[in-house]
Coordinates of C-alpha atoms and ligand atoms in Angstrom, one line a residue:
X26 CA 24.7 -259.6 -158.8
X27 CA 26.8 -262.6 -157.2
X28 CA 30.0 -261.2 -159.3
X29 CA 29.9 -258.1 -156.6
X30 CA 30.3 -260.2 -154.3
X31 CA 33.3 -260.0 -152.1
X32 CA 33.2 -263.9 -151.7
X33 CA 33.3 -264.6 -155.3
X34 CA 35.7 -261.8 -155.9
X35 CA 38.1 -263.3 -154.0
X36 CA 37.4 -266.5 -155.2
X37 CA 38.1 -265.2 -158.9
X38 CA 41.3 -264.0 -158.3
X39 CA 42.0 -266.8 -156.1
X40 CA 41.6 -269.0 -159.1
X41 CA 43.4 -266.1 -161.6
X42 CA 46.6 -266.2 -159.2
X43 CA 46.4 -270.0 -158.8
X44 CA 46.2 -271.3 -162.6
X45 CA 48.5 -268.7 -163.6
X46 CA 50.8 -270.2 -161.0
X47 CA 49.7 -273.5 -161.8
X48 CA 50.0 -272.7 -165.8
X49 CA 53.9 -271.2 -164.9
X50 CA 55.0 -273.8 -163.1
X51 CA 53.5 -276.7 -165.8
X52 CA 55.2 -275.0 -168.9
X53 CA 58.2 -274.2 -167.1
X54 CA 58.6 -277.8 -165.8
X55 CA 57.3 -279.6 -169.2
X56 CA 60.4 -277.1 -171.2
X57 CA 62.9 -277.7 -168.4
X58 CA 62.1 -281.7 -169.4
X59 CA 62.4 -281.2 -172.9
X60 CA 65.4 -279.2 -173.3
X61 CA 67.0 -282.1 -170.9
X62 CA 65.6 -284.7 -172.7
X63 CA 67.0 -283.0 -176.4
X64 CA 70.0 -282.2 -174.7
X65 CA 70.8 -286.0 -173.8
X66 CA 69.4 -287.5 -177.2
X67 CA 72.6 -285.0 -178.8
X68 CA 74.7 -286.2 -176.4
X69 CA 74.0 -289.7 -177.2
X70 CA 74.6 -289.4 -181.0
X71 CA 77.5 -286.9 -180.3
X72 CA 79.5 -289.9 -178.2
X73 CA 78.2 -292.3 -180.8
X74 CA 79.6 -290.2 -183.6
X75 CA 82.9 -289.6 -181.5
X76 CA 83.4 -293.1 -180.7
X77 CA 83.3 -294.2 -184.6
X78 CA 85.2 -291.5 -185.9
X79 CA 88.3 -292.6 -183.8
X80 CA 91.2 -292.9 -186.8
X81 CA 91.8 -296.7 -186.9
X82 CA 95.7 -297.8 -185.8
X83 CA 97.6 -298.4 -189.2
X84 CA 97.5 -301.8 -190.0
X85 CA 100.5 -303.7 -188.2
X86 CA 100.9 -301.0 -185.3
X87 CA 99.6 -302.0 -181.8
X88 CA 96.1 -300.8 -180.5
X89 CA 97.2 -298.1 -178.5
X90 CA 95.8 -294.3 -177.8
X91 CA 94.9 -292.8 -180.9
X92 CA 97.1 -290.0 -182.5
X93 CA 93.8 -287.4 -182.5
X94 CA 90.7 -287.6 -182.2
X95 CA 89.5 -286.8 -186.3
X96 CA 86.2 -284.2 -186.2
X97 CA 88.1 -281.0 -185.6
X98 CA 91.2 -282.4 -184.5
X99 CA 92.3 -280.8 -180.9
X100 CA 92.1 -277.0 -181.1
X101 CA 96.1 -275.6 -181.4
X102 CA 97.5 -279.0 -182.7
X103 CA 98.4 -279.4 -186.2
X104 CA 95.6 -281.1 -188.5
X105 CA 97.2 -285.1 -188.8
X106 CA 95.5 -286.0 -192.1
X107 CA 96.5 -285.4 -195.6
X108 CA 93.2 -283.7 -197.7
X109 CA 92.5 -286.7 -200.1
X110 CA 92.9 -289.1 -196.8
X111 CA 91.0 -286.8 -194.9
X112 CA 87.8 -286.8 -196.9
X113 CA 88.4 -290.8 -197.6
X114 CA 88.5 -291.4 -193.5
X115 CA 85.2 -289.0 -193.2
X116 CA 83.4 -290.7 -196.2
X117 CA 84.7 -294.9 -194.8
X118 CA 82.8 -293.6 -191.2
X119 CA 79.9 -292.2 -192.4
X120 CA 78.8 -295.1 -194.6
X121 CA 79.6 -297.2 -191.7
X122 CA 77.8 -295.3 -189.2
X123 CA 74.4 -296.6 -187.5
X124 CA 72.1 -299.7 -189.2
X125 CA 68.8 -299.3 -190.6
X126 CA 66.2 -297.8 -188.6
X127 CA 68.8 -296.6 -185.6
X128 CA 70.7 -293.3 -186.2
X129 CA 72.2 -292.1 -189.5
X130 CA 75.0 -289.5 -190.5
X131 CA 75.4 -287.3 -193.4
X132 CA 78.4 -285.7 -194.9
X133 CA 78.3 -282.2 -196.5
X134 CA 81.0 -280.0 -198.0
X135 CA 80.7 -276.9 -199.0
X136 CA 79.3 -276.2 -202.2
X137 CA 79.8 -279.7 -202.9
X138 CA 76.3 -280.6 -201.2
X139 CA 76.0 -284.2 -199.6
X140 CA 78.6 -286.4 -200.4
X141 CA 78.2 -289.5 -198.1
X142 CA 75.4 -291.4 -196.3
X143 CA 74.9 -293.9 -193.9
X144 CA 72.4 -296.6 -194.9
X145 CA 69.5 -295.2 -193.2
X146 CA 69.7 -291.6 -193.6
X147 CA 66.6 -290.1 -195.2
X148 CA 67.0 -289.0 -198.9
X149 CA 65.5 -285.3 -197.9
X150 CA 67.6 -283.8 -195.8
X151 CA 68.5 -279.9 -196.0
X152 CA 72.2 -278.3 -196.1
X153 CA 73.2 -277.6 -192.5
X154 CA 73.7 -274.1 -194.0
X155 CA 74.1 -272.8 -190.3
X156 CA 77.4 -275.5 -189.7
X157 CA 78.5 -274.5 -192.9
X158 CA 79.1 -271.1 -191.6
X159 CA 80.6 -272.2 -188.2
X160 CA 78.2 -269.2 -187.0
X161 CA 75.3 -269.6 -184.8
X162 CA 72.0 -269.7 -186.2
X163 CA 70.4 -266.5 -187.4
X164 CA 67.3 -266.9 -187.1
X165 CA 65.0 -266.6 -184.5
X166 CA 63.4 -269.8 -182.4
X167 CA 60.4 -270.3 -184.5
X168 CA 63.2 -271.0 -187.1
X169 CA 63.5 -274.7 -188.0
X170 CA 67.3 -274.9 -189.1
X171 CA 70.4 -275.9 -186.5
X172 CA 70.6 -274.0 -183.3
X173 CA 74.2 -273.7 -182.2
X174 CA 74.7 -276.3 -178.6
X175 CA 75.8 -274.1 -175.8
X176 CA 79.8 -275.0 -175.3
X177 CA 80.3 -277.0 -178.7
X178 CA 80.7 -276.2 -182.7
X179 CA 77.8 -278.9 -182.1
X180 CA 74.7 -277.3 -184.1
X181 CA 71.5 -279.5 -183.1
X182 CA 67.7 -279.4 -184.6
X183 CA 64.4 -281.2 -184.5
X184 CA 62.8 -282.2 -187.9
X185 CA 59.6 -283.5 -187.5
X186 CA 60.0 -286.9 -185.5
X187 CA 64.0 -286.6 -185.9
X188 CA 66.4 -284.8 -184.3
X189 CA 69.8 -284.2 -185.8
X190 CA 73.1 -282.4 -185.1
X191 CA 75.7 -281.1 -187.3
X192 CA 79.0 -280.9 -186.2
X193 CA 81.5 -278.4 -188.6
X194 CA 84.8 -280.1 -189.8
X195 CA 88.1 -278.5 -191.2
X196 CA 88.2 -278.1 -194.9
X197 CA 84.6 -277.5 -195.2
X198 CA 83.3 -280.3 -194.2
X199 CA 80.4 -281.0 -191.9
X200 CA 78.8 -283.9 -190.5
X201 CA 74.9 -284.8 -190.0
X202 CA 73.7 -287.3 -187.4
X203 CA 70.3 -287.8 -186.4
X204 CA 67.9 -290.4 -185.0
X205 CA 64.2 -290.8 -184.6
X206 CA 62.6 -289.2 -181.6
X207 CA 59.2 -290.6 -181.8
X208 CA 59.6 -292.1 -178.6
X209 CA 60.9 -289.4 -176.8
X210 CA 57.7 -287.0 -178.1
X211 CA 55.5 -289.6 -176.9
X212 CA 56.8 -289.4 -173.6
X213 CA 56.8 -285.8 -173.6
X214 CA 53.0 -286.0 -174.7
X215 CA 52.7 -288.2 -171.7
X216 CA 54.2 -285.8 -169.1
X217 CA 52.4 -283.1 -170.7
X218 CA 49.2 -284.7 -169.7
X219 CA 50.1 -285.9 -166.8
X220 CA 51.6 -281.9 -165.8
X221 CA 47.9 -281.3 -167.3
X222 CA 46.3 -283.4 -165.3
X223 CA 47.8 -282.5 -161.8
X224 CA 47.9 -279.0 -162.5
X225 CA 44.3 -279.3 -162.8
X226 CA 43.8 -281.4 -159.8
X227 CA 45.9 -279.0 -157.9
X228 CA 43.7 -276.1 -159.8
X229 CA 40.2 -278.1 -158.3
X230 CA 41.9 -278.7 -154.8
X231 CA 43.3 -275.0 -154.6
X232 CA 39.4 -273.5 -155.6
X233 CA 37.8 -275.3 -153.4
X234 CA 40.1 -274.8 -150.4
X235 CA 39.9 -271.3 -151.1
X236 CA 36.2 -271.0 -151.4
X237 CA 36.3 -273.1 -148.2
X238 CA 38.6 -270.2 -146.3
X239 CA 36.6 -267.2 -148.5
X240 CA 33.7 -268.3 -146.6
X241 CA 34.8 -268.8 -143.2
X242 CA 36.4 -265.3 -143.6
X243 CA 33.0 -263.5 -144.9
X244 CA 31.0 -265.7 -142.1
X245 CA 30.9 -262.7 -139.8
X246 CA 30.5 -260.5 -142.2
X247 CA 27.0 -262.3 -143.1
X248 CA 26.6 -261.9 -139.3
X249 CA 27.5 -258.2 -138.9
X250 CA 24.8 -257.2 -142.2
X251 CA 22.4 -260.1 -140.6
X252 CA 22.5 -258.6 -137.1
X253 CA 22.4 -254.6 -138.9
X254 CA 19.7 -255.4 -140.9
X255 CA 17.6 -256.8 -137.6
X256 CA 18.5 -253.9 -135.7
X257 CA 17.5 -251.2 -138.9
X258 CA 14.0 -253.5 -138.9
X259 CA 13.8 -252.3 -135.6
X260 CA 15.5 -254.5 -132.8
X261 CA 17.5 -252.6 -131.3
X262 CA 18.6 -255.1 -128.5
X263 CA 20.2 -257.1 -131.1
X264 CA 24.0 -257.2 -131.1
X265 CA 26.5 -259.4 -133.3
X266 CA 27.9 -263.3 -132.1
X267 CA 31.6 -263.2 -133.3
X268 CA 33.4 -265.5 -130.9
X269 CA 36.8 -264.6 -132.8
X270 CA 37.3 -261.2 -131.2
X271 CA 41.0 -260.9 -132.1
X272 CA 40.8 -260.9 -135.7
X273 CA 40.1 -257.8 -137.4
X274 CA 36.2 -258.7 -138.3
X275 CA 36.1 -259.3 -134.2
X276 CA 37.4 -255.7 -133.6
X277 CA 35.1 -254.4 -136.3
X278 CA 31.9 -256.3 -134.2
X279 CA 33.0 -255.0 -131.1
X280 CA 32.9 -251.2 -132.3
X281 CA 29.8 -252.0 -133.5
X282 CA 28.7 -253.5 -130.6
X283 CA 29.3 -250.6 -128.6
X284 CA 28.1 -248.5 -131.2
X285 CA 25.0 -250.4 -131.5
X286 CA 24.6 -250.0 -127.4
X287 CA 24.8 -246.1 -127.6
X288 CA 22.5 -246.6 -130.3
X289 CA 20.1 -248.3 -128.2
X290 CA 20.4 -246.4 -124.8
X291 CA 20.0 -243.2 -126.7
X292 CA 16.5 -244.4 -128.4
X293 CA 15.5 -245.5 -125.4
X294 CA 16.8 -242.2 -123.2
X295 CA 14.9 -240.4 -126.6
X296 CA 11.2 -242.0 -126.5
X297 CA 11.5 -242.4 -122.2
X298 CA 12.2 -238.6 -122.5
X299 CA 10.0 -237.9 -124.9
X300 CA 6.8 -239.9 -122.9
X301 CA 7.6 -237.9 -119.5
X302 CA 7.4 -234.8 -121.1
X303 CA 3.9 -235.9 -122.1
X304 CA 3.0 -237.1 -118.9
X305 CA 4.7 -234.4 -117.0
X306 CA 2.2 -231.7 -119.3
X307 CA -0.5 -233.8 -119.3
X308 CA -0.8 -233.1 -115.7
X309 CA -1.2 -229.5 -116.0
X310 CA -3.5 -229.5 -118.7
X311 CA -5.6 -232.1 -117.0
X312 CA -5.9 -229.6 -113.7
X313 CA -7.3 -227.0 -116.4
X314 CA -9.5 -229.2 -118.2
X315 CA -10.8 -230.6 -115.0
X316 CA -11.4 -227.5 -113.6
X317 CA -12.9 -225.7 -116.3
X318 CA -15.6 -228.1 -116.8
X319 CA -16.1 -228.7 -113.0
X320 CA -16.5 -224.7 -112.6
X321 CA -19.1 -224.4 -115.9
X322 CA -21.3 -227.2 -115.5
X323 CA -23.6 -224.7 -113.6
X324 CA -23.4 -220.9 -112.4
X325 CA -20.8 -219.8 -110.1
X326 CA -20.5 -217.0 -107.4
X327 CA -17.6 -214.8 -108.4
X328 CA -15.4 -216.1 -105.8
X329 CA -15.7 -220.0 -107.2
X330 CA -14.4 -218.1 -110.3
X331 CA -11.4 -216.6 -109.3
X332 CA -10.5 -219.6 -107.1
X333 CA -11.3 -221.6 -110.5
X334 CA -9.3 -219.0 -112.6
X335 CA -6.4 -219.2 -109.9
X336 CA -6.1 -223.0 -110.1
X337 CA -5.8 -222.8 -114.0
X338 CA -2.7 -220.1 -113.7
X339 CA -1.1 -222.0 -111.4
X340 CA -1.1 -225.1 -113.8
X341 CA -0.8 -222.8 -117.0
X342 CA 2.9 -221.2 -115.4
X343 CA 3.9 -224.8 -114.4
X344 CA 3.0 -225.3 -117.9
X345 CA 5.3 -222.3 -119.4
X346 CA 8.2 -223.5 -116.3
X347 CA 8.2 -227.0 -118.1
X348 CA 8.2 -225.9 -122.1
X349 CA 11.4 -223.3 -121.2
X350 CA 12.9 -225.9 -119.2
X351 CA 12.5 -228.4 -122.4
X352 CA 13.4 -225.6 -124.6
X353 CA 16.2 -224.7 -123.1
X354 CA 17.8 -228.2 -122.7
X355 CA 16.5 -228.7 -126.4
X356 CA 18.7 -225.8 -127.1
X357 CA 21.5 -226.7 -125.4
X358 CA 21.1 -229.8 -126.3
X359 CA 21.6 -228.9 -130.4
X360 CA 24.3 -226.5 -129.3
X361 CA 21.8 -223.5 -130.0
X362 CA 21.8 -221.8 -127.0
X363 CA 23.8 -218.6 -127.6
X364 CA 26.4 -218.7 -124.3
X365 CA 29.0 -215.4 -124.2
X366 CA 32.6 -216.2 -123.9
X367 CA 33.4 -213.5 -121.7
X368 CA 35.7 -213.2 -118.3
X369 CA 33.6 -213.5 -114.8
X370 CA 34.8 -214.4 -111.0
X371 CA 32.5 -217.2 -110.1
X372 CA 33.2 -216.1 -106.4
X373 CA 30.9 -212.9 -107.3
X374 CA 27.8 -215.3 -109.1
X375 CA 27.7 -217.0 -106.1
X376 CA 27.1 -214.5 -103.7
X377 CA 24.4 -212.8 -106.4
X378 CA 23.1 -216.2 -106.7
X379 CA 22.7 -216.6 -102.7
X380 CA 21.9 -213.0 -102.1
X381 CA 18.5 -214.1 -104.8
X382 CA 18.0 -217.1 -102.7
X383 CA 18.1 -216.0 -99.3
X384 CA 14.8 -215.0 -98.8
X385 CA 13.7 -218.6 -100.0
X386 CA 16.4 -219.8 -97.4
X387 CA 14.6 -217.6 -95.0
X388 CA 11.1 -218.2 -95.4
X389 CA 12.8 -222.4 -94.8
X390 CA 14.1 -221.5 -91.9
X391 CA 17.7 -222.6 -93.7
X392 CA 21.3 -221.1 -93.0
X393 CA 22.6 -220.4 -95.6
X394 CA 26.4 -220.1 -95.2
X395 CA 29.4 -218.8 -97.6
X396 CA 32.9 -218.9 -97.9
X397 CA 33.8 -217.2 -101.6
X398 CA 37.3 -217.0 -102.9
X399 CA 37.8 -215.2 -106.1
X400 CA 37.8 -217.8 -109.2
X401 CA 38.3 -216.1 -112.8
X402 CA 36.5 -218.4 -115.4
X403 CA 35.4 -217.9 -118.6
X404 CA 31.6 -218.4 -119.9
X405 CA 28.1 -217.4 -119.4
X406 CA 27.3 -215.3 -116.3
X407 CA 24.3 -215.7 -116.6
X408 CA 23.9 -219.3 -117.4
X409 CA 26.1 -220.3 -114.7
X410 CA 24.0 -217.7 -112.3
X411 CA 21.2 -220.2 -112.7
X412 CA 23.4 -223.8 -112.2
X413 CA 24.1 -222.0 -108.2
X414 CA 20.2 -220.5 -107.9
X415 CA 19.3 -224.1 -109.0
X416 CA 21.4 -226.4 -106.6
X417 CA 20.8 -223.5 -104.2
X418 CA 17.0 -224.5 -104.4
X419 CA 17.5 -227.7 -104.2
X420 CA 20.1 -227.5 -101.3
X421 CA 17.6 -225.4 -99.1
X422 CA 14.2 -227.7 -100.7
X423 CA 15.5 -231.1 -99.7
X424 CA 17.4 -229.7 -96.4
X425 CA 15.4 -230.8 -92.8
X426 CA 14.0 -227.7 -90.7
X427 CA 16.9 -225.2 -89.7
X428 CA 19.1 -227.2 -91.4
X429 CA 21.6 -225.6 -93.2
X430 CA 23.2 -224.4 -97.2
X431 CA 27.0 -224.0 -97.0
X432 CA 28.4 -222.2 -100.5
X433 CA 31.9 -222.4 -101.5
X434 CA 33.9 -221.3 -104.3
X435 CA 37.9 -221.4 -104.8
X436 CA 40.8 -222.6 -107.0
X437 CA 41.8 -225.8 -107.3
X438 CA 44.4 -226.2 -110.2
X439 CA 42.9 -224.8 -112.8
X440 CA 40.0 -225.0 -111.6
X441 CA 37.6 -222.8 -110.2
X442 CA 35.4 -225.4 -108.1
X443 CA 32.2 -224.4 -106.9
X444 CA 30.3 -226.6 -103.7
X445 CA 27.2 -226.8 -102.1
X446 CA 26.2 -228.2 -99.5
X447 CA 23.3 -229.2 -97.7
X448 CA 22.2 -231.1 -94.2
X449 CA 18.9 -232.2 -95.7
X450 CA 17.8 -236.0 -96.5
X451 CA 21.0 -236.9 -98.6
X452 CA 20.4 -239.2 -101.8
X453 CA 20.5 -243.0 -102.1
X454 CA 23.1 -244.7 -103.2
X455 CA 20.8 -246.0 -106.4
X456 CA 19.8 -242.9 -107.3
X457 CA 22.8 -240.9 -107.2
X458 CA 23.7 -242.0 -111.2
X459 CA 20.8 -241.0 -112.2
X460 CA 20.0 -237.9 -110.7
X461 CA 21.9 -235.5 -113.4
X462 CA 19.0 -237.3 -116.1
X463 CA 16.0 -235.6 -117.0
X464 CA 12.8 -236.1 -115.5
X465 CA 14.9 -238.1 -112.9
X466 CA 13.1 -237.4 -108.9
X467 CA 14.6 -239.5 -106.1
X468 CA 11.2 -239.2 -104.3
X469 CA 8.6 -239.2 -107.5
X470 CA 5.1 -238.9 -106.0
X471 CA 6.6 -236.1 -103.3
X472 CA 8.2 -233.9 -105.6
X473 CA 5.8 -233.9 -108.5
X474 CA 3.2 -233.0 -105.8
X475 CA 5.2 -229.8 -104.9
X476 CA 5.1 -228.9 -108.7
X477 CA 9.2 -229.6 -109.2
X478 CA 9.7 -230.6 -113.0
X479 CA 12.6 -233.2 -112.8
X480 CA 14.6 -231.3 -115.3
X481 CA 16.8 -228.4 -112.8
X482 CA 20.0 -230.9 -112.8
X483 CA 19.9 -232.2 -116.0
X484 CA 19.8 -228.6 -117.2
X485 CA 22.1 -227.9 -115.2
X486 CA 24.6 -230.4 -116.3
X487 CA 23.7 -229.2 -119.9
X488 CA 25.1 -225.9 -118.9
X489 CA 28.4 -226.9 -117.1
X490 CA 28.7 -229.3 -119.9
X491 CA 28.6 -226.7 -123.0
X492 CA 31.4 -224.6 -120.5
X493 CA 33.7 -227.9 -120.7
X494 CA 33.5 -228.5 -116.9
X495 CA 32.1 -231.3 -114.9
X496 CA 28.9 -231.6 -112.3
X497 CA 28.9 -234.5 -109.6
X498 CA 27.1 -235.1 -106.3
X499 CA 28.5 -236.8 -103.0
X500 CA 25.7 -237.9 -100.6
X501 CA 25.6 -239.3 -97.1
X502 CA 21.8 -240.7 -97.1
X503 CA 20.4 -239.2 -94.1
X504 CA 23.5 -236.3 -93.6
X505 CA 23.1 -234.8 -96.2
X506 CA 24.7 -233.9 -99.8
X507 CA 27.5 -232.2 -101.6
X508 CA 27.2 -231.1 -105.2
X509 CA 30.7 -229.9 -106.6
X510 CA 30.6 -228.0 -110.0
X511 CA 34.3 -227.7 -112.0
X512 CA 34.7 -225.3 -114.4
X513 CA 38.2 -224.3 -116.6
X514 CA 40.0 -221.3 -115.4
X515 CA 40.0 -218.4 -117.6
X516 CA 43.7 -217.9 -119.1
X517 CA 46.1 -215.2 -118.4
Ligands
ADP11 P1 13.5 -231.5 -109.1 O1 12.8 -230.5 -109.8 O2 12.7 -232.8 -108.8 O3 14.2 -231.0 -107.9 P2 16.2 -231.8 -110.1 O4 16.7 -232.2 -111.4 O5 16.6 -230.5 -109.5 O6 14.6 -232.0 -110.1 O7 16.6 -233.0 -109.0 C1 16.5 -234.3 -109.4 C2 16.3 -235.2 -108.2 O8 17.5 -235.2 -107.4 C3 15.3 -234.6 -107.2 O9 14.0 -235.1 -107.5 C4 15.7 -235.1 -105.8 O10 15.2 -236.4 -105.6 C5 17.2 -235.2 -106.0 N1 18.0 -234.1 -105.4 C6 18.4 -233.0 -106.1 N2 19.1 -232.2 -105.2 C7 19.0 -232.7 -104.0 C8 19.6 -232.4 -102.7 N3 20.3 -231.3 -102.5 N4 19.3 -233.3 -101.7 C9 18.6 -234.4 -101.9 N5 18.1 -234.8 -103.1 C10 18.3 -234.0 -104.1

């Protein structure tokens, strides 16, 4: 579904944010305009009112400032006018006010109803029943009666195309002024559409600018699941293109990268592994096939047998040395190899380990030379017992005639560190990184021939591993070579 799509969900609420902020903003701005615009209009017929309601001079007295201005009078001052003259003065300025068409006033009295009119006040105006009762307006804004002005006994309200405001008077009087404001609507229509009309270009503008960004942001993301899905089909050499490595999609594609590299290097470490072992036990059981068929394709003498028979064991236990060498990496391998946790002095499974080995050293002519400090670990005896017999063997296989094995062990930190080393043909500088692998031989056509399996280090790296220490080899090509295992001290 392209709705589940992170693209289009941002998109959508893109577009949600954006015309509600659009939609805010437009009916914020189109009130703000029309309470201004209202607000001036009764302004404008307040001053018009004021300005005609200024009491006349008396006839024969100079034009000079007037006594009071007569709505209201000035708040603590004495009212100036007489009742009867009062009303007269009101009645003479409302007839007078405005000219046809332009803006009218009304007077009102209480319970008295409308008792004056200018000439182009409309015959169906309500009581200002709000005025009356110098009291802000009751009811609510959906309410179409006066609404009190904010700093004046000026109550103000829009009928239809007029607007009107009633201004309360002493002695119950109130009076109504009002103009058309078709105008003034129109022009409000007009700014509503144009508000409409931007917003909507802005709305447009904003959507596709987003969509623009949304898509430059998923981009990688298209390029992570592209370059995934290429590598799940099978293409594991594939890795992902994002140039922008500091954002966090870049980060993302550069874990993946790596993770993708692993990936890769352990397939391929997986199916190399997997086609030595079947080439390293295809040898054997090609010796007994060959054999067998060689020795029945006509009668024998029994000593053609045995030498037959003989050939076939030796190939069958190179066999079995190979399937527990892969078991017991396999095992150690899944962590199922069961390794006691117990105290031992690795200075002690040394010398066991070369006391096994020296008649092997013998029989090479080989010194083999000790120098054992006491070094309390904690592990497998027995497991570590065959990590010495095995660089042992090696040290003493690959040494040169009366060369010779020199075994240390001592403390170093908390360490107890464990070194052999040998005078024999050393390893090149290529192959020392790859030694520790399986199936790995320096010399491939020379060892295979003496029946070696390519797996002693690599399970002996297995072993140190699964103890938490380390294995590593120094090697002078030609002088000879140093292996140096670490493993933890035991505590306490
Ligand atoms: P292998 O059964 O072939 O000895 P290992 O895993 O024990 O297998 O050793 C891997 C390779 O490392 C050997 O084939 C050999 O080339 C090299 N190697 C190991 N130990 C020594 C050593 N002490 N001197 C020189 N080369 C060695």
């Amino acid at each position: 579904m392209i709705f589940n799509s992170i693209r289009w969900r941002l998109q959508a609420w893109h577009g949600v944010i954006l015309a509600t902020v659009l939609t805010g903003f437009g009916v914020t701005a189109y009130q703000v305009a029309r309470e201004n615009q209202l607000r001036s209009i009764d302004q404008d017929l307040g001053q018009q009112l004021d300005a005609l309601f200024r009491p006349r001079p008396p006839e024969g007295r100079p034009e000079g400032p007037p006594p009071d201005r007569l709505p209201g009078g000035e708040r603590g001052r004495p009212f100036p006018f007489e009742p009867g003259e009062f009303e007269q003065r009101l009645r003479q300025a409302v007839t007078e006010f405005g000219s046809s068409g332009g803006p009218y006033a009304t007077l009102w009295q209480v319970n008295q109803g409308l008792i004056a009119r200018s000439p182009g006040a409309p015959a169906d105006l309500p009581e200002p029943r709000e005025a009356f009762a110098q009291s802000p307006a009751e009811g609510g804004p959906g309410q179409r009666g006066f609404r009190p002005g904010p700093h004046s006994p000026q109550f103000a309200r829009t009928r239809g195309q007029m607007r009107e405001i009633a201004i309360p008077l002493p002695r119950g009087f109130v009076i109504v002024a009002g103009r058309s404001i078709a105008d003034d609507q129109a022009a409000m229509r007009r700014l509503a559409l144009w508000l409409l009309a931007a917003g909507m270009g802005i709305f447009l503008l904003g959507l596709a600018g987003g969509g623009w960004v949304a898509a430059r942001a998923i981009r990688p993301i298209d390029a992570i699941s592209a370059t995934a899905q290429r590598i799940s089909a099978g293409d594991l050499a594939q890795r992902i293109n994002v140039a922008d490595t500091d954002s966090e999609l870049g980060r993302l594609a550069a874990v993946l990268n790596t993770t993708f590299a692993r990936l890769e290097s352990s397939f391929t470490q997986q199916a190399r592994f997997t086609a030595d072992a079947s080439h390293e036990l295809r040898t054997p059981v090609s010796v007994i096939l060959t054999q067998t068929q060689t020795c029945l394709a006509r009668e024998r003498d029994p000593a053609e047998y045995k030498e037959t028979l003989e050939a076939c064991q030796r190939a069958a236990q190179r066999m079995r040395r190979l399937t527990e060498s892969l078991l017991e990496l396999a095992r150690l391998d899944a962590g199922e190899e069961p390794l006691r946790r117990e105290r031992f002095d690795l200075g002690r499974v040394a010398r066991e380990s070369a006391e096994l080995i020296r008649p092997l050293a013998a029989q090479r002519k080989v010194t083999l030379e000790t120098d054992l400090a006491l070094a309390e670990c904690t592990g497998d005896a027995e497991h570590i017992a065959q990590v010495v017999t095995n660089l042992l063997s090696n040290a003493i296989h690959y040494n040169r005639e009366a060369g010779t094995v020199t075994l240390a062990v001592r403390q170093e930190g908390s360490q107890g560190v464990l070194r052999v080393s040998d005078t024999g043909c050393g390893i090149d500088r290529e192959d020392q990184p790859h030694i520790f692998e399986r199936f790995y031989r320096a010399d491939k056509s020379r060892t295979r021939a003496e029946g070696r399996t390519g797996l002693g280090l690599a399970i002996c790296k297995a072993i140190v591993d699964a103890h938490g220490g380390s294995i590593e080899v120094e090697s002078q090509p030609g002088s000879g070579s140093t292996f140096t295992v670490r493993l933890p001290l035991a505590h306490g």
